[in-house]
mmCIF file of C-alpha atoms in Angstrom:
data_model
loop_
_atom_site.group_PDB
_atom_site.id
_atom_site.type_symbol
_atom_site.label_atom_id
_atom_site.label_comp_id
_atom_site.label_asym_id
_atom_site.label_seq_id
_atom_site.Cartn_x
_atom_site.Cartn_y
_atom_site.Cartn_z
ATOM 1 C CA MET P 185 199.411 83.960 83.401
ATOM 2 C CA PRO P 186 198.098 82.296 86.331
ATOM 3 C CA MET P 187 194.870 81.215 84.219
ATOM 4 C CA SER P 188 197.024 78.019 82.565
ATOM 5 C CA LEU P 189 195.351 74.887 82.437
ATOM 6 C CA SER P 190 196.534 72.512 81.360
ATOM 7 C CA SER P 191 195.852 69.566 83.365
ATOM 8 C CA ILE P 192 193.157 68.792 86.144
ATOM 9 C CA LEU P 193 192.802 66.268 88.374
ATOM 10 C CA VAL P 194 189.547 65.046 89.091
ATOM 11 C CA PRO P 195 189.107 62.388 92.299
ATOM 12 C CA VAL P 196 186.106 61.372 93.243
ATOM 13 C CA ASP P 197 183.452 58.205 94.999
ATOM 14 C CA PHE P 198 180.801 57.853 92.497
ATOM 15 C CA SER P 199 179.210 60.330 94.846
ATOM 16 C CA PRO P 200 175.850 63.385 93.089
ATOM 17 C CA ASN P 201 178.606 65.693 94.383
ATOM 18 C CA ALA P 202 182.271 64.472 92.372
ATOM 19 C CA SER P 203 179.171 63.726 89.182
ATOM 20 C CA LEU P 204 179.114 67.339 89.672
ATOM 21 C CA ALA P 205 183.227 67.711 90.050
ATOM 22 C CA LEU P 206 183.716 65.772 86.738
ATOM 23 C CA GLU P 207 180.806 67.827 84.584
ATOM 24 C CA GLN P 208 182.988 71.503 86.161
ATOM 25 C CA ALA P 209 186.175 69.663 85.591
ATOM 26 C CA VAL P 210 185.759 68.886 81.607
ATOM 27 C CA ASP P 211 183.428 71.928 80.787
ATOM 28 C CA LEU P 212 187.208 73.825 82.412
ATOM 29 C CA ALA P 213 189.318 71.445 80.262
ATOM 30 C CA GLN P 214 187.198 72.175 77.330
ATOM 31 C CA LYS P 215 187.460 76.225 77.299
ATOM 32 C CA TYR P 216 190.932 76.143 78.074
ATOM 33 C CA GLY P 217 192.268 72.579 75.552
ATOM 34 C CA ALA P 218 193.555 70.846 79.215
ATOM 35 C CA LYS P 219 193.805 66.717 79.447
ATOM 36 C CA VAL P 220 191.650 65.553 82.384
ATOM 37 C CA THR P 221 192.617 62.969 85.425
ATOM 38 C CA VAL P 222 190.037 60.560 86.972
ATOM 39 C CA VAL P 223 190.984 59.046 89.897
ATOM 40 C CA TYR P 224 188.995 56.823 92.901
ATOM 41 C CA VAL P 225 191.064 56.208 95.722
ATOM 42 C CA ILE P 226 189.856 52.257 97.724
ATOM 43 C CA PRO P 227 190.040 54.060 101.227
ATOM 44 C CA GLN P 228 192.144 51.187 102.641
ATOM 45 C CA ALA P 229 192.264 53.210 105.562
ATOM 46 C CA ILE P 230 189.444 52.660 107.019
ATOM 47 C CA PHE P 231 191.401 48.880 107.677
ATOM 48 C CA HIS P 232 193.400 49.183 110.851
ATOM 49 C CA PRO P 233 197.094 48.744 110.341
ATOM 50 C CA ASP P 234 196.558 44.525 112.394
ATOM 51 C CA TRP P 235 194.127 43.578 109.946
ATOM 52 C CA ALA P 236 195.688 44.024 106.982
ATOM 53 C CA VAL P 237 197.165 40.519 106.500
ATOM 54 C CA GLU P 238 193.499 39.070 106.948
ATOM 55 C CA MET P 239 191.118 41.643 104.781
ATOM 56 C CA GLU P 240 193.699 41.020 102.118
ATOM 57 C CA ASP P 241 192.876 37.108 102.142
ATOM 58 C CA ALA P 242 189.265 37.938 103.123
ATOM 59 C CA ILE P 243 189.237 40.560 100.562
ATOM 60 C CA ASP P 244 190.242 40.051 96.781
ATOM 61 C CA LEU P 245 191.687 43.508 96.042
ATOM 62 C CA GLY P 246 191.585 42.403 92.180
ATOM 63 C CA ASP P 247 187.749 42.687 92.394
ATOM 64 C CA ILE P 248 187.213 46.273 93.891
ATOM 65 C CA VAL P 249 190.329 47.463 91.615
ATOM 66 C CA GLU P 250 188.559 46.218 88.023
ATOM 67 C CA GLU P 251 184.976 46.909 90.207
ATOM 68 C CA ALA P 252 186.164 50.205 90.815
ATOM 69 C CA HIS P 253 187.706 50.769 86.603
ATOM 70 C CA ARG P 254 183.762 50.008 86.040
ATOM 71 C CA ALA P 255 182.701 52.145 87.772
ATOM 72 C CA LEU P 256 184.967 55.406 86.063
ATOM 73 C CA THR P 257 184.041 54.122 82.352
ATOM 74 C CA THR P 258 180.457 54.860 83.206
ATOM 75 C CA MET P 259 180.847 58.243 85.124
ATOM 76 C CA VAL P 260 183.078 59.036 82.281
ATOM 77 C CA ALA P 261 181.679 57.189 78.670
ATOM 78 C CA PRO P 262 179.119 60.534 78.874
ATOM 79 C CA TYR P 263 182.424 62.614 77.871
ATOM 80 C CA GLN P 264 183.640 60.980 75.698
ATOM 81 C CA GLN P 265 182.190 62.730 72.983
ATOM 82 C CA THR P 266 183.307 67.132 73.857
ATOM 83 C CA GLY P 267 187.061 66.123 72.168
ATOM 84 C CA VAL P 268 188.801 66.540 76.047
ATOM 85 C CA SER P 269 191.034 63.613 77.163
ATOM 86 C CA ILE P 270 190.767 61.584 79.985
ATOM 87 C CA THR P 271 192.256 59.332 81.774
ATOM 88 C CA GLU P 272 190.825 56.780 84.870
ATOM 89 C CA LYS P 273 193.096 55.803 86.914
ATOM 90 C CA VAL P 274 192.247 53.463 90.510
ATOM 91 C CA LEU P 275 194.504 53.393 93.483
ATOM 92 C CA ALA P 276 194.269 51.840 97.045
ATOM 93 C CA GLY P 277 195.182 53.955 100.185
ATOM 94 C CA GLY P 278 194.807 57.049 102.395
ATOM 95 C CA PRO P 279 192.378 58.777 99.701
ATOM 96 C CA TYR P 280 194.308 62.538 100.305
ATOM 97 C CA VAL P 281 197.600 61.041 100.772
ATOM 98 C CA GLU P 282 196.849 59.653 97.315
ATOM 99 C CA ILE P 283 195.608 62.209 95.571
ATOM 100 C CA VAL P 284 198.796 65.218 95.733
ATOM 101 C CA ARG P 285 200.184 62.532 94.836
ATOM 102 C CA VAL P 286 198.788 62.228 92.027
ATOM 103 C CA ALA P 287 198.370 65.213 91.579
ATOM 104 C CA ASP P 288 202.179 65.522 91.461
ATOM 105 C CA GLN P 289 202.780 62.911 89.206
ATOM 106 C CA VAL P 290 200.170 64.215 86.401
ATOM 107 C CA SER P 291 201.310 67.860 87.179
ATOM 108 C CA ALA P 292 197.716 69.127 87.438
ATOM 109 C CA ASP P 293 197.663 72.888 87.698
ATOM 110 C CA LEU P 294 193.584 72.087 89.078
ATOM 111 C CA ILE P 295 192.071 69.659 91.232
ATOM 112 C CA VAL P 296 188.313 69.816 90.547
ATOM 113 C CA ILE P 297 186.681 68.145 94.047
ATOM 114 C CA GLY P 298 182.955 67.638 95.228
ATOM 115 C CA ALA P 299 182.534 68.523 98.788
ATOM 116 C CA HIS P 300 179.884 67.324 101.043
ATOM 117 C CA GLY P 301 176.602 69.891 100.851
ATOM 118 C CA THR P 302 176.277 71.646 103.626
ATOM 119 C CA SER P 303 172.524 71.153 103.100
ATOM 120 C CA GLN P 304 172.705 67.371 102.578
ATOM 121 C CA ARG P 305 173.371 67.442 105.918
ATOM 122 C CA GLN P 306 174.829 63.813 104.390
ATOM 123 C CA PRO P 307 178.390 63.908 104.841
ATOM 124 C CA THR P 308 180.941 61.917 102.364
ATOM 125 C CA LEU P 309 184.045 60.061 102.434
ATOM 126 C CA MET P 310 184.928 62.803 99.637
ATOM 127 C CA GLY P 311 183.673 66.007 102.656
ATOM 128 C CA SER P 312 186.096 65.418 104.796
ATOM 129 C CA VAL P 313 189.511 64.498 101.712
ATOM 130 C CA ALA P 314 188.109 67.709 100.228
ATOM 131 C CA GLU P 315 188.690 70.054 103.422
ATOM 132 C CA LYS P 316 192.667 67.972 103.912
ATOM 133 C CA VAL P 317 193.620 68.320 99.691
ATOM 134 C CA VAL P 318 193.076 71.778 99.743
ATOM 135 C CA ARG P 319 195.479 72.764 103.063
ATOM 136 C CA GLN P 320 197.573 69.826 101.105
ATOM 137 C CA ALA P 321 197.572 69.846 97.269
ATOM 138 C CA PRO P 322 200.376 71.183 95.561
ATOM 139 C CA CYS P 323 197.763 73.235 93.285
ATOM 140 C CA SER P 324 194.274 75.377 93.379
ATOM 141 C CA VAL P 325 191.875 73.517 94.178
ATOM 142 C CA LEU P 326 188.010 73.813 93.388
ATOM 143 C CA THR P 327 185.699 72.608 96.208
ATOM 144 C CA VAL P 328 181.969 71.746 94.051
ATOM 145 C CA ARG P 329 178.673 71.395 95.453
ATOM 146 C CA ARG P 330 175.360 71.904 94.072
ATOM 147 C CA ALA P 331 173.881 75.526 95.521
ATOM 148 C CA ARG P 332 171.029 75.314 98.115
ATOM 149 C CA GLN P 333 168.304 76.255 95.913
ATOM 150 C CA ASP P 334 168.652 73.726 94.059
ATOM 151 C CA ALA P 335 168.816 70.355 96.886
ATOM 152 C CA VAL P 336 164.826 70.633 96.644
ATOM 153 C CA MET J 682 174.945 75.835 86.156
ATOM 154 C CA PRO J 683 176.370 78.776 85.430
ATOM 155 C CA THR J 684 178.428 80.737 87.028
ATOM 156 C CA SER J 685 177.661 84.127 86.822
ATOM 157 C CA HIS J 686 179.027 85.871 90.311
ATOM 158 C CA ILE J 687 181.856 84.960 91.915
ATOM 159 C CA LEU J 688 182.800 86.247 96.115
ATOM 160 C CA VAL J 689 186.414 87.311 95.232
ATOM 161 C CA PRO J 690 187.546 87.221 99.745
ATOM 162 C CA THR J 691 190.623 89.395 100.201
ATOM 163 C CA ASP J 692 193.143 90.171 102.917
ATOM 164 C CA PHE J 693 194.948 92.414 100.459
ATOM 165 C CA SER J 694 198.142 89.456 101.217
ATOM 166 C CA THR J 695 199.432 87.870 97.903
ATOM 167 C CA HIS J 696 197.831 84.522 97.902
ATOM 168 C CA ALA J 697 194.514 87.035 97.518
ATOM 169 C CA ASP J 698 195.768 88.488 94.979
ATOM 170 C CA HIS J 699 196.907 85.672 92.921
ATOM 171 C CA ALA J 700 193.272 84.728 93.687
ATOM 172 C CA LEU J 701 191.435 87.849 92.355
ATOM 173 C CA ASP J 702 194.256 87.457 88.863
ATOM 174 C CA TYR J 703 193.218 84.041 88.916
ATOM 175 C CA ALA J 704 189.262 84.457 89.003
ATOM 176 C CA LEU J 705 189.148 88.084 87.338
ATOM 177 C CA ALA J 706 190.412 85.603 84.190
ATOM 178 C CA LEU J 707 187.760 83.152 84.816
ATOM 179 C CA ALA J 708 184.974 86.464 85.617
ATOM 180 C CA LYS J 709 186.995 87.109 81.807
ATOM 181 C CA GLU J 710 185.836 83.432 80.727
ATOM 182 C CA LEU J 711 182.904 82.931 82.282
ATOM 183 C CA ARG J 712 181.368 86.462 81.712
ATOM 184 C CA ALA J 713 180.685 86.813 85.405
ATOM 185 C CA ARG J 714 180.754 89.343 87.372
ATOM 186 C CA ILE J 715 183.570 89.903 90.630
ATOM 187 C CA THR J 716 182.516 90.917 94.250
ATOM 188 C CA LEU J 717 185.807 91.510 96.472
ATOM 189 C CA LEU J 718 184.985 91.441 100.554
ATOM 190 C CA HIS J 719 187.163 92.258 102.812
ATOM 191 C CA VAL J 720 186.474 91.163 106.205
ATOM 192 C CA ILE J 721 187.634 93.836 109.297
ATOM 193 C CA TYR J 722 188.151 91.168 112.172
ATOM 194 C CA ARG J 723 187.209 94.200 115.941
ATOM 195 C CA PRO J 724 190.374 93.192 117.797
ATOM 196 C CA PRO J 725 189.690 93.050 121.358
ATOM 197 C CA MET J 726 190.682 95.594 122.591
ATOM 198 C CA GLY J 727 189.391 99.871 125.046
ATOM 199 C CA GLU J 728 186.372 101.022 122.979
ATOM 200 C CA ALA J 729 186.545 104.847 123.136
ATOM 201 C CA SER J 730 190.558 103.175 120.492
ATOM 202 C CA LEU J 731 188.473 100.932 118.583
ATOM 203 C CA LEU J 732 186.805 103.179 117.078
ATOM 204 C CA THR J 733 189.903 105.536 116.569
ATOM 205 C CA TYR J 734 191.641 101.821 114.978
ATOM 206 C CA LEU J 735 188.789 101.344 113.185
ATOM 207 C CA ALA J 736 188.502 104.895 111.146
ATOM 208 C CA GLU J 737 192.099 104.305 110.098
ATOM 209 C CA VAL J 738 191.556 100.013 108.589
ATOM 210 C CA GLU J 739 188.744 101.026 106.947
ATOM 211 C CA ALA J 740 189.629 104.516 105.519
ATOM 212 C CA GLU J 741 192.929 101.967 104.292
ATOM 213 C CA ALA J 742 190.942 98.309 103.228
ATOM 214 C CA ARG J 743 187.931 101.085 101.188
ATOM 215 C CA GLN J 744 191.965 102.238 99.444
ATOM 216 C CA ALA J 745 192.806 98.903 98.697
ATOM 217 C CA LEU J 746 189.302 97.409 97.568
ATOM 218 C CA GLU J 747 189.294 100.245 95.078
ATOM 219 C CA ARG J 748 192.355 99.959 93.665
ATOM 220 C CA ARG J 749 191.266 96.470 92.386
ATOM 221 C CA VAL J 750 187.295 97.043 91.139
ATOM 222 C CA GLN J 751 189.354 99.616 88.890
ATOM 223 C CA ARG J 752 191.314 96.365 87.903
ATOM 224 C CA LEU J 753 188.768 94.640 87.013
ATOM 225 C CA ARG J 754 186.403 97.929 84.991
ATOM 226 C CA GLU J 755 189.828 98.104 83.094
ATOM 227 C CA ALA J 756 190.358 94.735 82.135
ATOM 228 C CA GLY J 757 186.353 95.537 81.049
ATOM 229 C CA LEU J 758 184.357 93.178 84.037
ATOM 230 C CA GLN J 759 181.769 94.418 86.325
ATOM 231 C CA GLY J 760 182.813 94.891 89.869
ATOM 232 C CA THR J 761 181.836 95.621 93.411
ATOM 233 C CA TYR J 762 182.763 95.127 96.565
ATOM 234 C CA ILE J 763 181.631 95.136 100.905
ATOM 235 C CA MET J 764 183.458 95.836 103.834
ATOM 236 C CA VAL J 765 182.054 94.535 106.905
ATOM 237 C CA HIS J 766 182.912 93.745 110.407
ATOM 238 C CA GLY J 767 183.319 90.228 111.907
ATOM 239 C CA VAL J 768 185.623 86.704 111.491
ATOM 240 C CA PRO J 769 186.166 86.366 108.142
ATOM 241 C CA TRP J 770 185.409 82.995 107.437
ATOM 242 C CA GLN J 771 181.618 83.371 108.834
ATOM 243 C CA GLU J 772 181.152 87.354 107.121
ATOM 244 C CA ILE J 773 183.754 84.978 104.102
ATOM 245 C CA VAL J 774 179.875 82.479 104.409
ATOM 246 C CA GLU J 775 176.895 84.805 104.841
ATOM 247 C CA THR J 776 178.260 87.010 102.869
ATOM 248 C CA ALA J 777 178.123 84.326 99.859
ATOM 249 C CA GLY J 778 174.544 83.462 100.719
ATOM 250 C CA VAL J 779 172.683 86.965 100.820
ATOM 251 C CA GLN J 780 174.703 88.229 97.422
ATOM 252 C CA LYS J 781 174.190 84.693 95.743
ATOM 253 C CA ALA J 782 177.721 83.882 95.193
ATOM 254 C CA ASP J 783 177.911 81.319 92.437
ATOM 255 C CA LEU J 784 181.633 80.868 93.288
ATOM 256 C CA ILE J 785 183.810 81.928 95.686
ATOM 257 C CA VAL J 786 187.281 82.471 94.718
ATOM 258 C CA MET J 787 190.024 82.549 97.197
ATOM 259 C CA GLY J 788 194.172 82.312 98.249
ATOM 260 C CA THR J 789 195.237 80.445 100.567
ATOM 261 C CA HIS J 790 198.750 80.493 102.446
ATOM 262 C CA GLY J 791 199.625 77.451 102.170
ATOM 263 C CA ARG J 792 201.773 77.018 105.579
ATOM 264 C CA THR J 793 201.826 74.248 107.642
ATOM 265 C CA GLY J 794 202.123 73.840 111.205
ATOM 266 C CA VAL J 795 201.161 76.792 113.553
ATOM 267 C CA LEU J 796 201.510 79.728 110.974
ATOM 268 C CA HIS J 797 198.797 77.224 109.532
ATOM 269 C CA ALA J 798 196.603 77.006 112.000
ATOM 270 C CA LEU J 799 196.614 80.648 112.621
ATOM 271 C CA LEU J 800 196.046 81.413 108.595
ATOM 272 C CA GLY J 801 195.290 79.250 106.131
ATOM 273 C CA SER J 802 191.990 77.936 108.291
ATOM 274 C CA VAL J 803 189.910 79.876 106.989
ATOM 275 C CA ALA J 804 189.769 78.516 103.560
ATOM 276 C CA GLU J 805 189.383 75.470 104.853
ATOM 277 C CA LYS J 806 186.277 76.920 107.173
ATOM 278 C CA VAL J 807 184.560 78.138 103.007
ATOM 279 C CA VAL J 808 185.204 75.153 102.531
ATOM 280 C CA ARG J 809 183.738 73.311 104.431
ATOM 281 C CA HIS J 810 180.582 75.698 105.424
ATOM 282 C CA ALA J 811 180.443 77.897 102.062
ATOM 283 C CA PRO J 812 177.180 78.201 100.252
ATOM 284 C CA CYS J 813 178.116 77.632 96.415
ATOM 285 C CA PRO J 814 182.392 75.593 95.065
ATOM 286 C CA VAL J 815 184.488 77.379 96.362
ATOM 287 C CA LEU J 816 187.785 77.737 95.113
ATOM 288 C CA VAL J 817 191.456 78.011 96.716
ATOM 289 C CA THR J 818 193.822 78.914 94.526
ATOM 290 C CA ARG J 819 198.007 78.496 94.908
ATOM 291 C CA ALA J 820 200.469 80.802 93.644
ATOM 292 C CA PRO J 821 202.647 78.890 91.775
ATOM 293 C CA ALA J 822 205.324 79.899 93.270
ATOM 294 C CA GLN J 823 204.751 78.056 96.074
ATOM 295 C CA SER J 824 204.310 74.978 94.902
ATOM 296 C CA ALA J 825 207.481 75.233 93.833
ATOM 297 C CA ALA J 826 208.794 76.222 96.755
ATOM 298 C CA ALA J 827 207.014 73.563 98.720
#
């Protein structure tokens, strides 16, 4: 049966399309009795390797992780009443690499990810990440976006 | 955002049929209708031989589409098909817009390297340009082999 859904992974970047991805993932999870893992990857790839040491000094990753956890908790809060088991994860690294790694870890059979809306002309970080995830994922990938008609 | 119309592009490969299985199960759950799409790629060749070639390809594609639509109907779903000529990813994106699809479900070959560059890129281009959500399916056997 191709539609056995037991583990859904939702990589988020706190953009509107990411919220939409979470909404759809929870909806599917409810229908199929799946668990949901929401992951935010603090993008470290944007730092040049030579800066790494300096950056570690300059930026306390602990604060960012804490802040990301808070943002995830806020994002997940409206779905606490749905009865769907939602796990939050904050990681640091190259976003798509970490996403694919977590997909393996949680044996995801579906990844739901926000795509940048072409009408917005505002590619989010997740937009290009979504394409790389589609290419590398060990499972099926649903890319979601607001319908063009909605983007008034 | 209810999903009531699912577009399933197919090249009749096993990956595409896996995507169709997925879409079928999803359509049952969501009570959606399915439109199958097959894009006939126009190879660069002389006009005379092209016409013969296209006639053959079209006849085969039509049969393959009708068999799949039959499957949908046997599953109690509403299904139709569309056959067009052109560059596959462009026609898929275009058709999704014209037909007001709320979801595209398509398979990927999941290959890497040269084969990926040739085959897998259709899904990626559709993901980039589609006006609606896109579900790219990957056959379970593939992930085990990867």
